[in-house]
Amino acid sequence: MRICLVFASMSGNTEDMAILIKQELEKEGIDVVMEEMDGYSVDQLINFDGVILGSYTWGDGDLPYEAEEFEEELVTLDLTAMPAAVFGSGDRIYPAYCEAVNLFEVTLQKAGATLICDSLKNEFEPKNEAEEEACRRFAQQFSAALKQRV
């Protein structure tokens, strides 16, 4: 199985999460292609068995600049029944904590993808064992659900 993990990260928080998720998925025997969202062509997603998107939230609940074009193109893609999941980082000081995660879940569903595990939201980078473990569990849940579908 081959999945694409596409992320947007400005300060490295979401990228740190992506690396942990990728490492765990690879332990589960899944081939992971990890790409930055900015400039990535969404058309390539159809060549994978699943997709995981990761994004930080900008300001008060907005997608980051580097994710806007990706999201606009994603909604036009036909990802019918594509297994998918979303993770992201945020700052609890804002009322729309990790809202980019919610926005990408909606967009994936509009494109026909099937969310196969709960989203993962983390404040800033995974900074302790519990938060790192949450990233590993997210990857394990995605892997288990993906393997059931294939």
Short mmCIF file of C-alpha atoms in Angstrom, two decimals:
data_model
loop_
_atom_site.label_atom_id
_atom_site.label_comp_id
_atom_site.label_asym_id
_atom_site.label_seq_id
_atom_site.Cartn_x
_atom_site.Cartn_y
_atom_site.Cartn_z
CA MET A 1 0.00 0.00 0.00
CA ARG A 2 1.17 3.47 -0.88
CA ILE A 3 -0.19 6.67 0.62
CA CYS A 4 0.53 10.34 0.20
CA LEU A 5 1.03 12.51 3.27
CA VAL A 6 0.75 16.17 2.26
CA PHE A 7 1.33 18.91 4.82
CA ALA A 8 1.66 22.65 5.35
CA SER A 9 3.98 23.81 8.12
CA MET A 10 5.37 27.27 8.78
CA SER A 11 7.16 26.88 12.12
CA GLY A 12 7.79 23.14 11.85
CA ASN A 13 5.05 22.02 14.27
CA THR A 14 2.92 20.25 11.68
CA GLU A 15 6.01 18.89 9.95
CA ASP A 16 7.14 17.34 13.26
CA MET A 17 3.75 15.62 13.49
CA ALA A 18 4.01 14.48 9.85
CA ILE A 19 7.42 12.91 10.46
CA LEU A 20 6.16 10.92 13.46
CA ILE A 21 3.09 9.78 11.51
CA LYS A 22 5.22 8.78 8.50
CA GLN A 23 7.65 6.80 10.66
CA GLU A 24 4.81 4.88 12.32
CA LEU A 25 3.07 4.15 9.02
CA GLU A 26 6.32 2.80 7.61
CA LYS A 27 6.64 0.51 10.65
CA GLU A 28 3.18 -0.73 9.69
CA GLY A 29 4.49 -1.64 6.22
CA ILE A 30 2.96 1.27 4.34
CA ASP A 31 4.94 3.13 1.68
CA VAL A 32 4.60 6.85 2.48
CA VAL A 33 5.33 9.68 0.08
CA MET A 34 5.58 12.89 2.11
CA GLU A 35 5.16 16.20 0.29
CA GLU A 36 4.78 19.86 1.21
CA MET A 37 1.39 21.25 0.27
CA ASP A 38 2.66 24.45 -1.35
CA GLY A 39 3.03 23.72 -5.05
CA TYR A 40 1.93 20.08 -4.82
CA SER A 41 -0.40 19.04 -7.64
CA VAL A 42 -3.57 17.51 -6.20
CA ASP A 43 -4.02 15.52 -9.41
CA GLN A 44 -1.26 13.20 -8.19
CA LEU A 45 -3.40 12.04 -5.24
CA ILE A 46 -5.39 9.64 -7.43
CA ASN A 47 -2.24 7.52 -7.81
CA PHE A 48 -2.27 6.52 -4.14
CA ASP A 49 -4.20 4.05 -1.99
CA GLY A 50 -4.89 6.73 0.61
CA VAL A 51 -4.18 10.30 1.61
CA ILE A 52 -3.37 12.07 4.85
CA LEU A 53 -3.43 15.86 4.99
CA GLY A 54 -1.79 17.97 7.69
CA SER A 55 -2.06 21.69 8.21
CA TYR A 56 -1.61 24.33 10.82
CA THR A 57 -4.34 26.91 11.33
CA TRP A 58 -3.57 30.51 10.55
CA GLY A 59 -5.01 33.38 12.58
CA ASP A 60 -8.55 32.88 13.73
CA GLY A 61 -9.45 29.68 11.92
CA ASP A 62 -8.09 30.22 8.42
CA LEU A 63 -6.17 27.93 6.13
CA PRO A 64 -2.56 29.03 5.76
CA TYR A 65 -1.67 30.86 2.58
CA GLU A 66 0.32 27.91 1.23
CA ALA A 67 -2.71 25.62 1.63
CA GLU A 68 -5.37 27.78 -0.04
CA GLU A 69 -4.70 26.82 -3.66
CA PHE A 70 -4.31 23.14 -2.73
CA GLU A 71 -7.69 23.19 -0.97
CA GLU A 72 -9.39 24.97 -3.89
CA GLU A 73 -8.10 22.34 -6.34
CA LEU A 74 -8.79 19.45 -3.98
CA VAL A 75 -12.53 20.08 -3.94
CA THR A 76 -12.65 19.65 -7.74
CA LEU A 77 -10.91 16.26 -7.67
CA ASP A 78 -12.80 12.97 -7.76
CA LEU A 79 -11.51 11.03 -4.76
CA THR A 80 -14.54 8.76 -4.52
CA ALA A 81 -13.98 6.26 -1.70
CA MET A 82 -10.32 7.30 -1.26
CA PRO A 83 -9.33 6.53 2.35
CA ALA A 84 -8.31 9.78 4.03
CA ALA A 85 -7.44 11.41 7.34
CA VAL A 86 -6.44 14.86 8.59
CA PHE A 87 -4.16 16.17 11.32
CA GLY A 88 -2.86 19.56 12.31
CA SER A 89 -1.40 21.92 14.83
CA GLY A 90 -2.84 25.04 16.35
CA ASP A 91 -2.81 27.47 19.23
CA ARG A 92 -5.51 27.30 21.89
CA ILE A 93 -5.36 31.07 22.35
CA TYR A 94 -7.56 31.34 19.25
CA PRO A 95 -11.25 30.42 19.46
CA ALA A 96 -11.12 28.36 16.22
CA TYR A 97 -8.47 25.92 17.47
CA CYS A 98 -7.11 23.73 14.65
CA GLU A 99 -9.94 24.81 12.34
CA ALA A 100 -7.83 23.94 9.26
CA VAL A 101 -8.26 20.28 10.23
CA ASN A 102 -12.04 20.66 10.13
CA LEU A 103 -11.91 22.57 6.84
CA PHE A 104 -9.81 19.88 5.17
CA GLU A 105 -12.10 17.13 6.43
CA VAL A 106 -15.07 18.87 4.81
CA THR A 107 -13.14 19.43 1.57
CA LEU A 108 -12.03 15.80 1.39
CA GLN A 109 -15.61 14.64 1.87
CA LYS A 110 -16.82 17.02 -0.86
CA ALA A 111 -14.23 15.43 -3.17
CA GLY A 112 -15.69 12.01 -2.33
CA ALA A 113 -12.95 10.77 0.01
CA THR A 114 -13.85 8.64 3.03
CA LEU A 115 -12.46 9.68 6.40
CA ILE A 116 -11.31 6.41 7.94
CA CYS A 117 -10.12 7.61 11.35
CA ASP A 118 -10.62 10.49 13.73
CA SER A 119 -8.61 13.63 13.11
CA LEU A 120 -5.60 14.55 15.22
CA LYS A 121 -5.18 18.04 16.66
CA ASN A 122 -2.17 19.16 18.66
CA GLU A 123 -1.19 22.44 20.27
CA PHE A 124 2.07 23.43 18.61
CA GLU A 125 4.60 20.59 18.11
CA PRO A 126 4.41 17.23 19.85
CA LYS A 127 6.42 18.22 22.91
CA ASN A 128 6.04 15.25 25.24
CA GLU A 129 5.66 11.49 25.12
CA ALA A 130 1.85 11.65 25.32
CA GLU A 131 1.62 13.94 22.28
CA GLU A 132 4.14 11.86 20.34
CA GLU A 133 2.14 8.75 21.23
CA ALA A 134 -1.04 10.46 19.94
CA CYS A 135 0.69 10.86 16.56
CA ARG A 136 1.68 7.19 16.55
CA ARG A 137 -1.86 6.09 17.50
CA PHE A 138 -3.30 8.26 14.71
CA ALA A 139 -1.01 6.49 12.23
CA GLN A 140 -1.88 3.07 13.65
CA GLN A 141 -5.61 3.77 13.39
CA PHE A 142 -5.23 4.96 9.82
CA SER A 143 -3.12 1.91 8.94
CA ALA A 144 -5.56 -0.56 10.48
CA ALA A 145 -8.56 1.03 8.74
CA LEU A 146 -6.67 1.21 5.43
CA LYS A 147 -5.68 -2.45 5.58
CA GLN A 148 -9.30 -3.45 6.21
CA ARG A 149 -10.38 -1.63 3.04
CA VAL A 150 -7.76 -3.04 0.68
#
